[in-house]
CSV table of C-alpha atoms and ligand atoms in Angstrom, one decimal:
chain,number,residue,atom,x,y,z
D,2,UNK,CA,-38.3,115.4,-14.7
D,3,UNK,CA,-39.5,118.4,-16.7
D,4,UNK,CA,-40.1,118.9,-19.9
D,5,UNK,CA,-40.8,121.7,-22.1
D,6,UNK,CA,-42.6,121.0,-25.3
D,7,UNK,CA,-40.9,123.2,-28.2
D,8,UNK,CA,-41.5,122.0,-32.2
D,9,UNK,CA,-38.5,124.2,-32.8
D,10,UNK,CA,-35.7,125.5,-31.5
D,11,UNK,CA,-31.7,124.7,-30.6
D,12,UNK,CA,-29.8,123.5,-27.7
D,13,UNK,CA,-26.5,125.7,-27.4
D,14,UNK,CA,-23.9,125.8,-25.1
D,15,UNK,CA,-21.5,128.4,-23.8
D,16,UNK,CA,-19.3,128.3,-20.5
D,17,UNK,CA,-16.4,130.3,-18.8
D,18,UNK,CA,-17.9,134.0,-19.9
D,19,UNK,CA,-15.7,135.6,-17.4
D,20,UNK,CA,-17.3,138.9,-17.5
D,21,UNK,CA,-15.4,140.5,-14.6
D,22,UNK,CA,-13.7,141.9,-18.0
D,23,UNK,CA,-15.9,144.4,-19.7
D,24,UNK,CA,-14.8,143.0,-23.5
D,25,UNK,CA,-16.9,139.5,-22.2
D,26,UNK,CA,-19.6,141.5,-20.1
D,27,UNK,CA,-20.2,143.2,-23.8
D,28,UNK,CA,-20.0,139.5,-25.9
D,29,UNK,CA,-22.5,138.3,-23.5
D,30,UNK,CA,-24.8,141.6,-23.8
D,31,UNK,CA,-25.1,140.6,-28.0
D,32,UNK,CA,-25.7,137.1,-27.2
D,33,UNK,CA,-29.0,136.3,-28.7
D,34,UNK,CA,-30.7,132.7,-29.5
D,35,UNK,CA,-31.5,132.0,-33.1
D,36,UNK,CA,-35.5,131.3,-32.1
D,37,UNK,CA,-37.7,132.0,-29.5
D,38,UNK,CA,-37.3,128.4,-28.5
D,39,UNK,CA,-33.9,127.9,-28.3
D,40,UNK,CA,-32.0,126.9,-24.8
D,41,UNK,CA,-28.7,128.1,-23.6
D,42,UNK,CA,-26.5,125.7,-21.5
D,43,UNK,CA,-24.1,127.7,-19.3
D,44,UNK,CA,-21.2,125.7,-18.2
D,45,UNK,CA,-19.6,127.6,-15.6
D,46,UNK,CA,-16.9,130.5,-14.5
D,47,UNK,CA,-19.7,133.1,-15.4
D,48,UNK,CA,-18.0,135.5,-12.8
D,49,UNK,CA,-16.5,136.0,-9.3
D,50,UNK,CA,-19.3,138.3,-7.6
D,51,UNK,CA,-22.7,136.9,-7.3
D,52,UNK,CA,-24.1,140.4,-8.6
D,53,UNK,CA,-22.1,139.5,-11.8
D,54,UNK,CA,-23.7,136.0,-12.3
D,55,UNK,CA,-27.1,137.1,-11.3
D,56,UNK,CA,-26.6,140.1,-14.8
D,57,UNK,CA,-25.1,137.7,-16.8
D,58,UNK,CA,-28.1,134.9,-15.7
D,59,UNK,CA,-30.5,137.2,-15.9
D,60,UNK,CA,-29.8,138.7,-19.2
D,61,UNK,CA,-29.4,135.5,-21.1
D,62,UNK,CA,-32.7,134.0,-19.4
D,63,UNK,CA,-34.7,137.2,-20.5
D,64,UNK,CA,-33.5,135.8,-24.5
D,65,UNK,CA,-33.5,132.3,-24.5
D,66,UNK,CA,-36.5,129.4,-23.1
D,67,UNK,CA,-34.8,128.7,-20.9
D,68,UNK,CA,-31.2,128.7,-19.2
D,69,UNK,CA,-29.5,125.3,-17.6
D,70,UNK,CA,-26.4,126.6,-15.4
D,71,UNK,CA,-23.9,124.0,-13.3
D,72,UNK,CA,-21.6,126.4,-11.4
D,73,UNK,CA,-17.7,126.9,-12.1
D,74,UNK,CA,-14.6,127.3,-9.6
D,75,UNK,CA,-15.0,131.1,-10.1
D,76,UNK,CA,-18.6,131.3,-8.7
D,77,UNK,CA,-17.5,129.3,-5.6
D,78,UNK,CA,-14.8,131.4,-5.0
D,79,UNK,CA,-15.1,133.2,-1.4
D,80,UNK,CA,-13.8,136.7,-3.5
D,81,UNK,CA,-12.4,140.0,-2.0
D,82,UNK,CA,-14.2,141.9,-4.5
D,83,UNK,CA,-17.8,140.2,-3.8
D,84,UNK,CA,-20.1,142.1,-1.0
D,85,UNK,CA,-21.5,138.5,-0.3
D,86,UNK,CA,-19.1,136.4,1.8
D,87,UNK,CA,-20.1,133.4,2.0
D,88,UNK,CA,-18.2,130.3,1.9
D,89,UNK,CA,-18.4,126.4,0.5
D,90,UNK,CA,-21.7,125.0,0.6
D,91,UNK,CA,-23.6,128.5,1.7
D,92,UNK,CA,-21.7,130.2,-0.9
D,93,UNK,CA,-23.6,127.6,-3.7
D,94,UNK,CA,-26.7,127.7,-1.8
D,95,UNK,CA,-27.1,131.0,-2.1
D,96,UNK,CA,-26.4,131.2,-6.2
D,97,UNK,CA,-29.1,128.5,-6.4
D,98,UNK,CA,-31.6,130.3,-4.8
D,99,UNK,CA,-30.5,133.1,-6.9
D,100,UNK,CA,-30.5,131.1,-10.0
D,101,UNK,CA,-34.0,130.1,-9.0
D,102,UNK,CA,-35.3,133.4,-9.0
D,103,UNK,CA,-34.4,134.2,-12.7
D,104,UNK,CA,-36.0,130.7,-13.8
D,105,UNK,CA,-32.3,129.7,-14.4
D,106,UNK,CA,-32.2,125.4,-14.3
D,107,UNK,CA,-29.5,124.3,-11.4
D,108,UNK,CA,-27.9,120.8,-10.7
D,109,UNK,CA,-30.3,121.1,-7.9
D,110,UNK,CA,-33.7,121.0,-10.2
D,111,UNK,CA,-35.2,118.4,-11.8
D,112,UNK,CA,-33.5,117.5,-14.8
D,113,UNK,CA,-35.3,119.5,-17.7
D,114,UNK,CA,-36.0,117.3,-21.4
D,115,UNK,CA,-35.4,119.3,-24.9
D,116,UNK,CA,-38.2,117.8,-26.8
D,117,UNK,CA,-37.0,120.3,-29.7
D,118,UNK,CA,-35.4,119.1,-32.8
D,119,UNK,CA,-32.7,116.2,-32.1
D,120,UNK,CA,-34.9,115.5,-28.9
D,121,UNK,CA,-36.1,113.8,-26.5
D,122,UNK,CA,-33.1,114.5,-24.6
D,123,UNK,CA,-32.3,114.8,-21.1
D,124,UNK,CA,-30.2,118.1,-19.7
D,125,UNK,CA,-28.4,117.2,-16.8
D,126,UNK,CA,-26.4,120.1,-14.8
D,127,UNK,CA,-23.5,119.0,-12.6
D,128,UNK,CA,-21.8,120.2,-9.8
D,129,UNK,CA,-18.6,117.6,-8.9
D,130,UNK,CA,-15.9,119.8,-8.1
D,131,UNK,CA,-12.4,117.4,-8.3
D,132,UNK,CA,-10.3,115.2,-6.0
D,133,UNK,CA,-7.0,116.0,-7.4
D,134,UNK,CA,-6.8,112.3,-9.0
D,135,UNK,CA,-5.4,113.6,-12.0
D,136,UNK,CA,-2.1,113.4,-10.6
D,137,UNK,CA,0.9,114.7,-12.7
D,138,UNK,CA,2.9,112.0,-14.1
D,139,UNK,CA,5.6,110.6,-11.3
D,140,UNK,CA,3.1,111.9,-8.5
D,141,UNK,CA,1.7,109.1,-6.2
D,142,UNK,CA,-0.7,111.4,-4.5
D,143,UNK,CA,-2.0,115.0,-3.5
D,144,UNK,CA,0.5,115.7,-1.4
D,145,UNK,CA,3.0,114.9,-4.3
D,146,UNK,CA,1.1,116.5,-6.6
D,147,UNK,CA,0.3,119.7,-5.3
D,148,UNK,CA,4.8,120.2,-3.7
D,149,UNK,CA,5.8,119.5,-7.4
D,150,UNK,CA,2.9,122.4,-8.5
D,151,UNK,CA,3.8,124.9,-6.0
D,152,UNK,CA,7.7,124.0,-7.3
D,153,UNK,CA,6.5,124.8,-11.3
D,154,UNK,CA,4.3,127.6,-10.0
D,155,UNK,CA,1.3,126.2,-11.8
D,156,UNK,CA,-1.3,126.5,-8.3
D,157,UNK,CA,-4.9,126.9,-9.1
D,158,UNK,CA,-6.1,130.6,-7.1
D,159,UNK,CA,-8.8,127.8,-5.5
D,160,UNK,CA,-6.3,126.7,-3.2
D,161,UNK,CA,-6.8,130.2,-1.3
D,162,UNK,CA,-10.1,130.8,-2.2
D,163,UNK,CA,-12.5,128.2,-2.9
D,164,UNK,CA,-13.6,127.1,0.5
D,165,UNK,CA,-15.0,123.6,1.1
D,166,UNK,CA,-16.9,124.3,4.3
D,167,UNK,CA,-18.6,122.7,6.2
D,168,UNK,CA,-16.7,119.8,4.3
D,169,UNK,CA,-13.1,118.9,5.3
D,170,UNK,CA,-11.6,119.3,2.3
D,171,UNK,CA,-13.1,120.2,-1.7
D,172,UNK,CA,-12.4,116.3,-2.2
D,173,UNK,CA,-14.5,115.3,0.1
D,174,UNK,CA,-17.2,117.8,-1.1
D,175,UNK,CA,-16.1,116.1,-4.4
D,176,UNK,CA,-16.6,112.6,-3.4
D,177,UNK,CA,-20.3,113.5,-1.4
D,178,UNK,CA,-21.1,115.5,-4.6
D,179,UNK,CA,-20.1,112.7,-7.0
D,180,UNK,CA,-22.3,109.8,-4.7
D,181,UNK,CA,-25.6,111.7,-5.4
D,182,UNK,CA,-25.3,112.6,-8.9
D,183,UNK,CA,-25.0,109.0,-10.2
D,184,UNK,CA,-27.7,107.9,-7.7
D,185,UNK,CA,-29.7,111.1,-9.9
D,186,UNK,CA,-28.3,109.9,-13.3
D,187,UNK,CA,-29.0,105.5,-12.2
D,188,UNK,CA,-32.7,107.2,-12.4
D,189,UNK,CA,-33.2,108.8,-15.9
D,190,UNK,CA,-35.4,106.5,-18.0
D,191,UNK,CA,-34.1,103.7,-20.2
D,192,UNK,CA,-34.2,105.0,-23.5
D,193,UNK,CA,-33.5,108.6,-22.9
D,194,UNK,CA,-30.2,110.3,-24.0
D,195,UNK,CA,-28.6,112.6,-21.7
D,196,UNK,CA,-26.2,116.0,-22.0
D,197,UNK,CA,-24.1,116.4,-19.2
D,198,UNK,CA,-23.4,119.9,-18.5
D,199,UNK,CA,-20.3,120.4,-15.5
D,200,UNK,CA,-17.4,122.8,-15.6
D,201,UNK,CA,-15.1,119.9,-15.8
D,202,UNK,CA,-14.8,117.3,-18.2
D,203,UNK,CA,-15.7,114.0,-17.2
D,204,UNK,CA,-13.0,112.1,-18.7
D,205,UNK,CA,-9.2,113.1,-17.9
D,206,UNK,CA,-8.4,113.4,-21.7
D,207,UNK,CA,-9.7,116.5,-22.6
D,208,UNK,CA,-6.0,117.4,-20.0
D,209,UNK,CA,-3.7,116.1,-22.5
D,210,UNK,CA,-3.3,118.9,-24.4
D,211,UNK,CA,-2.3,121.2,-20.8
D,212,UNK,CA,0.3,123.7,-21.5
D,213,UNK,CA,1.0,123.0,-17.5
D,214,UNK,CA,0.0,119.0,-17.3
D,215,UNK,CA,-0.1,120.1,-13.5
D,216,UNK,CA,-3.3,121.7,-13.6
D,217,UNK,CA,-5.0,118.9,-14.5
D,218,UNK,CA,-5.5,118.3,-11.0
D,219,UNK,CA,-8.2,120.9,-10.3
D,220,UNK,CA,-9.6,119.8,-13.5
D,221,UNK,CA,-11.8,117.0,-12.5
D,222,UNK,CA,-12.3,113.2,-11.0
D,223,UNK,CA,-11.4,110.0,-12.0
D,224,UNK,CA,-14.5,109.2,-10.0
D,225,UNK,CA,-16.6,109.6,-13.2
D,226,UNK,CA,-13.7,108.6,-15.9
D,227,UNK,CA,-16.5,105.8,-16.7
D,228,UNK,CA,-19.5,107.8,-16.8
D,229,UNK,CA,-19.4,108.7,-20.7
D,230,UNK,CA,-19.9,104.8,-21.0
D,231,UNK,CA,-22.3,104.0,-18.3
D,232,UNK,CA,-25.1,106.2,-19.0
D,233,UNK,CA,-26.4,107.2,-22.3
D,234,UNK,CA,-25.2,110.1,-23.1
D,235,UNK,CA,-25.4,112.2,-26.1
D,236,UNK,CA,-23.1,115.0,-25.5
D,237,UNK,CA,-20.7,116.0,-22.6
D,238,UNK,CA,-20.7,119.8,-22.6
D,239,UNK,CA,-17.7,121.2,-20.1
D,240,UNK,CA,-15.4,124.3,-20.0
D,241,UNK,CA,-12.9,125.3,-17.7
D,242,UNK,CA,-9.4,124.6,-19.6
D,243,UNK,CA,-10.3,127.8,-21.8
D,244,UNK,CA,-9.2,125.1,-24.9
D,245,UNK,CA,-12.5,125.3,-27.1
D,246,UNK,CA,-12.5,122.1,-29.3
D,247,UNK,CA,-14.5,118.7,-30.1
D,248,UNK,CA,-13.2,115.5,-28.9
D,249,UNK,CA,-14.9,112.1,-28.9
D,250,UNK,CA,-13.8,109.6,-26.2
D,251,UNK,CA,-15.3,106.1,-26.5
D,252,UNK,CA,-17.7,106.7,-29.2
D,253,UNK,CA,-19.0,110.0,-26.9
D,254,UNK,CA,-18.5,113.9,-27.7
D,255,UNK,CA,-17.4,115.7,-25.5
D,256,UNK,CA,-17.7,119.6,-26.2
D,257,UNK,CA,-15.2,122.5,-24.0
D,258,UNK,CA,-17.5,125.4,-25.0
D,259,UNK,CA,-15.2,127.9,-23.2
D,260,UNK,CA,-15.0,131.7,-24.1
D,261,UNK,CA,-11.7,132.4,-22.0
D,262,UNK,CA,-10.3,135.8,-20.7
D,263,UNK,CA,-9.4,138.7,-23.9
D,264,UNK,CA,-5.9,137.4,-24.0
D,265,UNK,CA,-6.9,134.0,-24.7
D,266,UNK,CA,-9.6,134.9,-27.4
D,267,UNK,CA,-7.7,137.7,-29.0
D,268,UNK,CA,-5.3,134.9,-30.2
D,269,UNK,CA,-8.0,132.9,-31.9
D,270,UNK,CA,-9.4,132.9,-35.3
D,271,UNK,CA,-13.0,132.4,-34.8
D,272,UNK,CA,-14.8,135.2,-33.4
D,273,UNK,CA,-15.3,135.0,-29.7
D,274,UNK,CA,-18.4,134.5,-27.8
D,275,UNK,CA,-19.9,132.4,-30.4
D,276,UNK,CA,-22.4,129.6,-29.0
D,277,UNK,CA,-21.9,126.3,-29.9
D,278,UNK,CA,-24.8,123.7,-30.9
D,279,UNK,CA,-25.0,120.6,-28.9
D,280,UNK,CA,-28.8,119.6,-30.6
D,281,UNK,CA,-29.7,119.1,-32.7
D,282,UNK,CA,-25.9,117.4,-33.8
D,283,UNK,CA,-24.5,118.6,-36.6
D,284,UNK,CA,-24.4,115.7,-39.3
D,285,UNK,CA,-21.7,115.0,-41.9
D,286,UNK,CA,-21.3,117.8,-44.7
D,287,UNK,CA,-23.3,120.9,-42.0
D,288,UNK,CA,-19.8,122.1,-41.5
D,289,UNK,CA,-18.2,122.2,-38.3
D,290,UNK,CA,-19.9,121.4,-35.3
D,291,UNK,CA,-18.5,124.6,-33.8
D,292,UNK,CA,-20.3,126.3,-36.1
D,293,UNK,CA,-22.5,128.8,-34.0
D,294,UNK,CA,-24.3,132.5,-33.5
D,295,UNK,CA,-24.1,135.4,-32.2
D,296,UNK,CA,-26.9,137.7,-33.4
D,297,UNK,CA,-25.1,141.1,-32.8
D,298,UNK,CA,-27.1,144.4,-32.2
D,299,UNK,CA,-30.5,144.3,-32.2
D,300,UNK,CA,-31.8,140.5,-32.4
D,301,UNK,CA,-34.7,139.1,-32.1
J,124,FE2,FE1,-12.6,129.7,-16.7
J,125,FE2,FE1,-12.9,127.2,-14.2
Protein backbone atom coordinates (compact mmCIF):
# COMPACT_ATOMS: atom_id res chain seq x y z
CA UNK A 1 0.00 0.00 0.00
CA UNK A 2 0.79 3.72 -0.61
CA UNK A 3 -0.47 6.55 0.58
CA UNK A 4 -0.23 10.03 -0.13
CA UNK A 5 -0.87 12.45 2.60
CA UNK A 6 -3.08 15.51 1.13
CA UNK A 7 -5.33 17.85 3.88
CA UNK A 8 -7.19 18.88 0.75
CA UNK A 9 -8.10 17.87 -2.31
CA UNK A 10 -10.92 15.67 -4.50
CA UNK A 11 -11.08 12.26 -5.84
CA UNK A 12 -12.76 12.45 -9.47
CA UNK A 13 -13.32 10.11 -11.90
CA UNK A 14 -13.53 10.12 -15.68
CA UNK A 15 -13.38 7.06 -18.24
CA UNK A 16 -13.99 6.23 -22.04
CA UNK A 17 -12.25 9.72 -23.34
CA UNK A 18 -11.98 8.31 -26.69
CA UNK A 19 -9.72 10.93 -28.06
CA UNK A 20 -9.00 9.20 -31.41
CA UNK A 21 -11.72 12.11 -32.10
CA UNK A 22 -10.21 15.52 -32.01
CA UNK A 23 -13.64 17.14 -30.14
CA UNK A 24 -12.49 14.53 -26.96
CA UNK A 25 -8.61 15.05 -27.51
CA UNK A 26 -9.70 18.94 -27.00
CA UNK A 27 -12.23 18.18 -23.72
CA UNK A 28 -9.37 16.35 -22.27
CA UNK A 29 -6.75 19.30 -23.15
CA UNK A 30 -9.16 21.74 -20.65
CA UNK A 31 -9.39 19.20 -18.14
CA UNK A 32 -8.04 20.75 -14.97
CA UNK A 33 -8.41 19.50 -11.13
CA UNK A 34 -10.00 21.97 -8.84
CA UNK A 35 -6.74 21.90 -6.30
CA UNK A 36 -3.39 21.02 -6.51
CA UNK A 37 -4.27 17.96 -4.64
CA UNK A 38 -6.84 16.55 -6.31
CA UNK A 39 -6.62 12.87 -8.07
CA UNK A 40 -8.08 11.75 -11.30
CA UNK A 41 -9.36 8.13 -11.74
CA UNK A 42 -9.29 7.14 -15.35
CA UNK A 43 -11.49 4.23 -16.07
CA UNK A 44 -10.65 3.06 -19.39
CA UNK A 45 -11.14 3.32 -23.45
CA UNK A 46 -8.64 6.41 -23.33
CA UNK A 47 -7.67 5.48 -27.04
CA UNK A 48 -6.60 2.84 -29.59
CA UNK A 49 -2.85 3.83 -30.24
CA UNK A 50 -0.51 3.59 -27.26
CA UNK A 51 0.95 7.16 -28.40
CA UNK A 52 -2.65 8.37 -27.79
CA UNK A 53 -2.90 6.98 -24.16
CA UNK A 54 0.58 7.90 -23.27
CA UNK A 55 -0.81 12.23 -24.40
CA UNK A 56 -3.83 11.76 -22.90
CA UNK A 57 -1.90 10.07 -19.48
CA UNK A 58 0.56 12.29 -19.60
CA UNK A 59 -1.31 15.39 -19.87
CA UNK A 60 -3.72 14.69 -17.09
CA UNK A 61 -0.71 13.46 -14.72
CA UNK A 62 1.20 16.83 -15.42
CA UNK A 63 -2.38 18.56 -13.59
CA UNK A 64 -3.58 16.37 -11.11
CA UNK A 65 -1.46 14.43 -7.79
CA UNK A 66 -1.81 11.87 -9.16
CA UNK A 67 -3.53 9.63 -11.86
CA UNK A 68 -5.00 5.90 -11.10
CA UNK A 69 -5.70 4.18 -14.68
CA UNK A 70 -7.27 0.34 -15.15
CA UNK A 71 -7.13 -0.21 -18.90
CA UNK A 72 -10.29 -0.40 -21.35
CA UNK A 73 -11.11 -2.88 -24.37
CA UNK A 74 -9.85 -0.05 -26.68
CA UNK A 75 -6.31 0.04 -25.23
CA UNK A 76 -6.10 -3.76 -25.61
CA UNK A 77 -7.01 -3.65 -28.98
CA UNK A 78 -4.20 -5.07 -31.45
CA UNK A 79 -5.19 -1.70 -33.89
CA UNK A 80 -4.27 -1.15 -37.63
CA UNK A 81 -3.79 2.33 -36.95
CA UNK A 82 -1.26 1.78 -33.86
CA UNK A 83 2.80 1.51 -34.90
CA UNK A 84 3.03 -0.80 -31.79
CA UNK A 85 1.69 -4.38 -32.55
CA UNK A 86 1.55 -6.10 -29.87
CA UNK A 87 -0.96 -8.40 -28.79
CA UNK A 88 -2.84 -9.77 -25.36
CA UNK A 89 -0.77 -9.81 -22.36
CA UNK A 90 2.43 -7.87 -24.18
CA UNK A 91 0.11 -5.51 -25.52
CA UNK A 92 -0.91 -4.48 -21.49
CA UNK A 93 2.53 -4.95 -20.48
CA UNK A 94 3.75 -2.60 -22.52
CA UNK A 95 1.00 0.33 -21.48
CA UNK A 96 2.00 -0.43 -17.88
CA UNK A 97 5.46 0.20 -18.28
CA UNK A 98 4.29 3.15 -20.13
CA UNK A 99 1.90 4.21 -17.54
CA UNK A 100 4.77 3.83 -15.14
CA UNK A 101 6.92 6.23 -16.71
CA UNK A 102 4.31 9.16 -16.38
CA UNK A 103 3.84 8.27 -12.55
CA UNK A 104 0.37 7.03 -13.83
CA UNK A 105 -1.14 4.29 -10.86
CA UNK A 106 -1.88 0.69 -12.77
CA UNK A 107 -3.86 -2.43 -11.54
CA UNK A 108 -0.38 -3.61 -11.28
CA UNK A 109 0.91 -1.05 -8.34
CA UNK A 110 0.33 -1.10 -5.02
CA UNK A 111 -3.02 0.07 -4.31
CA UNK A 112 -2.68 3.94 -3.51
CA UNK A 113 -4.91 5.49 -0.18
CA UNK A 114 -6.63 9.09 -0.56
CA UNK A 115 -6.14 10.37 2.83
CA UNK A 116 -7.88 13.76 1.45
CA UNK A 117 -11.15 14.85 2.54
CA UNK A 118 -13.80 11.70 2.71
CA UNK A 119 -10.58 9.53 3.31
CA UNK A 120 -8.90 7.12 4.36
CA UNK A 121 -9.84 5.35 1.32
CA UNK A 122 -8.37 2.71 -0.72
CA UNK A 123 -8.09 3.19 -4.80
CA UNK A 124 -8.03 -0.02 -6.33
CA UNK A 125 -7.51 -0.22 -10.32
CA UNK A 126 -8.83 -3.42 -12.08
CA UNK A 127 -8.16 -5.12 -14.99
CA UNK A 128 -10.91 -8.32 -15.35
CA UNK A 129 -11.81 -8.29 -18.83
CA UNK A 130 -15.35 -10.58 -19.16
CA UNK A 131 -16.37 -14.14 -19.71
CA UNK A 132 -19.39 -13.60 -21.72
CA UNK A 133 -21.68 -14.76 -18.53
CA UNK A 134 -23.98 -12.09 -19.17
CA UNK A 135 -25.74 -14.20 -21.57
CA UNK A 136 -28.79 -12.67 -23.42
CA UNK A 137 -31.97 -13.92 -22.14
CA UNK A 138 -32.96 -17.56 -23.82
CA UNK A 139 -29.02 -18.16 -24.38
CA UNK A 140 -27.56 -21.09 -22.38
CA UNK A 141 -24.07 -20.29 -23.29
CA UNK A 142 -21.34 -18.43 -25.45
CA UNK A 143 -21.79 -20.21 -28.17
CA UNK A 144 -25.56 -19.33 -28.07
CA UNK A 145 -24.83 -16.09 -27.18
CA UNK A 146 -22.51 -14.82 -29.47
CA UNK A 147 -24.85 -17.02 -33.07
CA UNK A 148 -27.96 -14.95 -31.78
CA UNK A 149 -25.40 -11.50 -31.73
CA UNK A 150 -23.83 -12.08 -35.02
CA UNK A 151 -27.82 -12.72 -36.15
CA UNK A 152 -28.91 -9.01 -34.47
CA UNK A 153 -25.58 -7.56 -35.67
CA UNK A 154 -24.79 -6.35 -32.17
CA UNK A 155 -20.71 -8.01 -32.20
CA UNK A 156 -18.32 -6.19 -30.04
CA UNK A 157 -15.05 -4.95 -32.71
CA UNK A 158 -13.06 -7.10 -29.76
CA UNK A 159 -14.04 -10.20 -31.34
CA UNK A 160 -11.37 -9.27 -34.24
CA UNK A 161 -9.23 -7.32 -32.40
CA UNK A 162 -8.67 -7.76 -28.82
CA UNK A 163 -6.27 -10.63 -28.66
CA UNK A 164 -6.04 -12.89 -25.64
CA UNK A 165 -2.57 -14.26 -26.13
CA UNK A 166 -0.71 -16.18 -24.78
CA UNK A 167 -4.24 -17.14 -23.05
CA UNK A 168 -6.70 -19.39 -24.98
CA UNK A 169 -9.39 -17.34 -25.03
CA UNK A 170 -10.20 -13.44 -23.26
CA UNK A 171 -12.30 -15.70 -20.70
CA UNK A 172 -9.71 -17.47 -19.54
CA UNK A 173 -7.51 -14.24 -19.31
CA UNK A 174 -10.81 -13.21 -17.49
CA UNK A 175 -10.96 -15.98 -15.10
CA UNK A 176 -6.79 -15.88 -14.30
CA UNK A 177 -7.29 -12.00 -14.05
CA UNK A 178 -10.29 -12.33 -11.73
CA UNK A 179 -8.31 -15.18 -9.22
CA UNK A 180 -5.67 -12.58 -8.38
CA UNK A 181 -7.52 -9.55 -7.81
CA UNK A 182 -9.67 -10.87 -5.03
CA UNK A 183 -6.54 -12.73 -3.55
CA UNK A 184 -5.24 -8.52 -3.79
CA UNK A 185 -8.56 -7.16 -2.53
CA UNK A 186 -8.91 -10.48 0.65
CA UNK A 187 -5.68 -8.32 1.71
CA UNK A 188 -6.74 -4.57 2.16
CA UNK A 189 -6.97 -3.83 5.88
CA UNK A 190 -10.12 -4.31 7.97
CA UNK A 191 -11.50 -1.11 8.29
CA UNK A 192 -10.53 0.50 5.11
CA UNK A 193 -13.07 1.43 2.32
CA UNK A 194 -12.22 0.78 -1.11
CA UNK A 195 -13.11 2.35 -4.80
CA UNK A 196 -12.92 0.02 -7.38
CA UNK A 197 -11.91 1.51 -10.54
CA UNK A 198 -12.44 -1.24 -13.82
CA UNK A 199 -13.91 -0.46 -17.26
CA UNK A 200 -16.73 -2.74 -16.51
CA UNK A 201 -19.13 -2.71 -13.86
CA UNK A 202 -19.00 -5.20 -11.40
CA UNK A 203 -22.51 -6.09 -11.12
CA UNK A 204 -24.62 -7.05 -14.36
CA UNK A 205 -27.29 -4.29 -13.59
CA UNK A 206 -25.78 -1.37 -14.71
CA UNK A 207 -26.82 -3.73 -18.52
CA UNK A 208 -30.37 -3.41 -17.99
CA UNK A 209 -30.85 -0.32 -19.53
CA UNK A 210 -28.77 -1.82 -23.11
CA UNK A 211 -30.34 -0.44 -26.18
CA UNK A 212 -28.86 -4.01 -27.57
CA UNK A 213 -29.29 -6.41 -24.26
CA UNK A 214 -26.69 -8.50 -26.44
CA UNK A 215 -23.79 -6.47 -25.58
CA UNK A 216 -23.96 -7.20 -22.26
CA UNK A 217 -21.79 -10.00 -22.86
CA UNK A 218 -18.53 -8.09 -23.35
CA UNK A 219 -19.55 -6.00 -20.56
CA UNK A 220 -18.33 -7.92 -17.65
CA UNK A 221 -18.31 -11.17 -15.19
CA UNK A 222 -20.63 -12.71 -13.13
CA UNK A 223 -17.46 -13.83 -11.42
CA UNK A 224 -17.54 -10.66 -9.28
CA UNK A 225 -21.57 -10.08 -9.24
CA UNK A 226 -20.83 -10.48 -5.25
CA UNK A 227 -17.92 -8.29 -4.87
CA UNK A 228 -19.90 -4.93 -4.11
CA UNK A 229 -20.96 -7.01 -0.95
CA UNK A 230 -17.96 -8.82 0.05
CA UNK A 231 -15.44 -6.18 0.39
CA UNK A 232 -15.97 -2.75 1.71
CA UNK A 233 -16.39 -0.72 -0.80
CA UNK A 234 -17.31 2.85 -1.03
CA UNK A 235 -17.74 3.50 -4.59
CA UNK A 236 -17.56 1.39 -7.81
CA UNK A 237 -16.34 3.73 -10.49
CA UNK A 238 -16.74 1.95 -14.22
CA UNK A 239 -17.42 3.16 -17.83
CA UNK A 240 -17.66 1.35 -20.92
CA UNK A 241 -21.56 1.37 -21.77
CA UNK A 242 -21.13 5.21 -22.70
CA UNK A 243 -24.54 5.47 -20.21
CA UNK A 244 -23.24 8.16 -17.63
CA UNK A 245 -25.57 7.78 -14.43
CA UNK A 246 -25.64 6.83 -10.56
CA UNK A 247 -26.98 3.61 -9.49
CA UNK A 248 -26.83 1.95 -6.06
CA UNK A 249 -26.93 -1.88 -5.96
CA UNK A 250 -27.14 -3.48 -2.49
CA UNK A 251 -26.68 -0.43 -0.50
CA UNK A 252 -23.28 0.26 -2.92
CA UNK A 253 -22.86 3.18 -5.74
CA UNK A 254 -21.85 2.41 -8.47
CA UNK A 255 -20.64 5.43 -10.81
CA UNK A 256 -20.40 4.94 -15.16
CA UNK A 257 -18.27 8.02 -15.48
CA UNK A 258 -18.21 7.61 -19.32
CA UNK A 259 -17.53 10.61 -21.83
CA UNK A 260 -18.71 8.61 -25.05
CA UNK A 261 -17.88 9.43 -28.82
CA UNK A 262 -19.35 13.26 -30.12
CA UNK A 263 -22.46 11.57 -31.26
CA UNK A 264 -23.33 10.26 -28.00
CA UNK A 265 -22.46 13.57 -25.97
CA UNK A 266 -23.80 15.92 -28.54
CA UNK A 267 -27.31 14.39 -27.50
CA UNK A 268 -26.86 15.16 -23.86
CA UNK A 269 -27.75 17.99 -21.73
CA UNK A 270 -24.87 18.33 -19.46
CA UNK A 271 -21.82 19.61 -20.89
CA UNK A 272 -19.44 16.84 -21.85
CA UNK A 273 -16.17 15.98 -20.41
CA UNK A 274 -17.18 16.97 -17.00
CA UNK A 275 -15.43 14.89 -14.07
CA UNK A 276 -17.38 13.40 -11.62
CA UNK A 277 -16.65 13.28 -7.73
CA UNK A 278 -16.34 10.03 -6.19
CA UNK A 279 -14.77 11.68 -2.57
CA UNK A 280 -15.48 13.14 -0.88
CA UNK A 281 -19.44 11.89 -1.51
CA UNK A 282 -21.77 14.29 -2.18
CA UNK A 283 -24.26 14.41 0.89
CA UNK A 284 -28.06 15.12 0.81
CA UNK A 285 -28.96 18.85 -0.42
CA UNK A 286 -24.98 19.36 -2.38
CA UNK A 287 -26.97 18.76 -5.53
CA UNK A 288 -26.26 15.99 -7.74
CA UNK A 289 -23.58 13.79 -7.34
CA UNK A 290 -22.74 14.27 -11.03
CA UNK A 291 -22.15 17.53 -10.25
CA UNK A 292 -18.44 18.15 -11.57
CA UNK A 293 -15.63 20.59 -13.30
CA UNK A 294 -14.03 21.35 -15.95
CA UNK A 295 -11.85 24.49 -15.52
CA UNK A 296 -11.79 25.65 -19.21
CA UNK A 297 -8.83 27.84 -20.63
CA UNK A 298 -6.28 28.62 -18.51
CA UNK A 299 -6.67 26.79 -14.96
CA UNK A 300 -4.74 26.48 -12.40
FE1 LIG B 1 -15.80 3.29 -24.62
FE1 LIG C 1 -15.08 0.00 -23.64
Amino acid sequence: MTSTAAGAGQLWAISDLHIGYDENRALVERMRPESDDDWLLVAGDVAETVDDVHWALATLAGRFRKVVWAPGNHELWSHPKDTVTLRGVARYDHLVARCRDLGVITPEDPYPVWEGPGGPVAVAPLFLLYDYSFLPAGCATKEEGLEYAYGTGVVCADEHLLHPDPYPSREAWCRARVEETERRLAGLPAGLPVVLVNHYPLHRHPTDVLWYPEFAMWCGTALTDDWHRRFDVHTMVYGHLHIPRSTRQDGVRFEEVSVGYPREWRKRAAPPGRLRRIVPEEGPGTGSAAGAVVAEGGGR
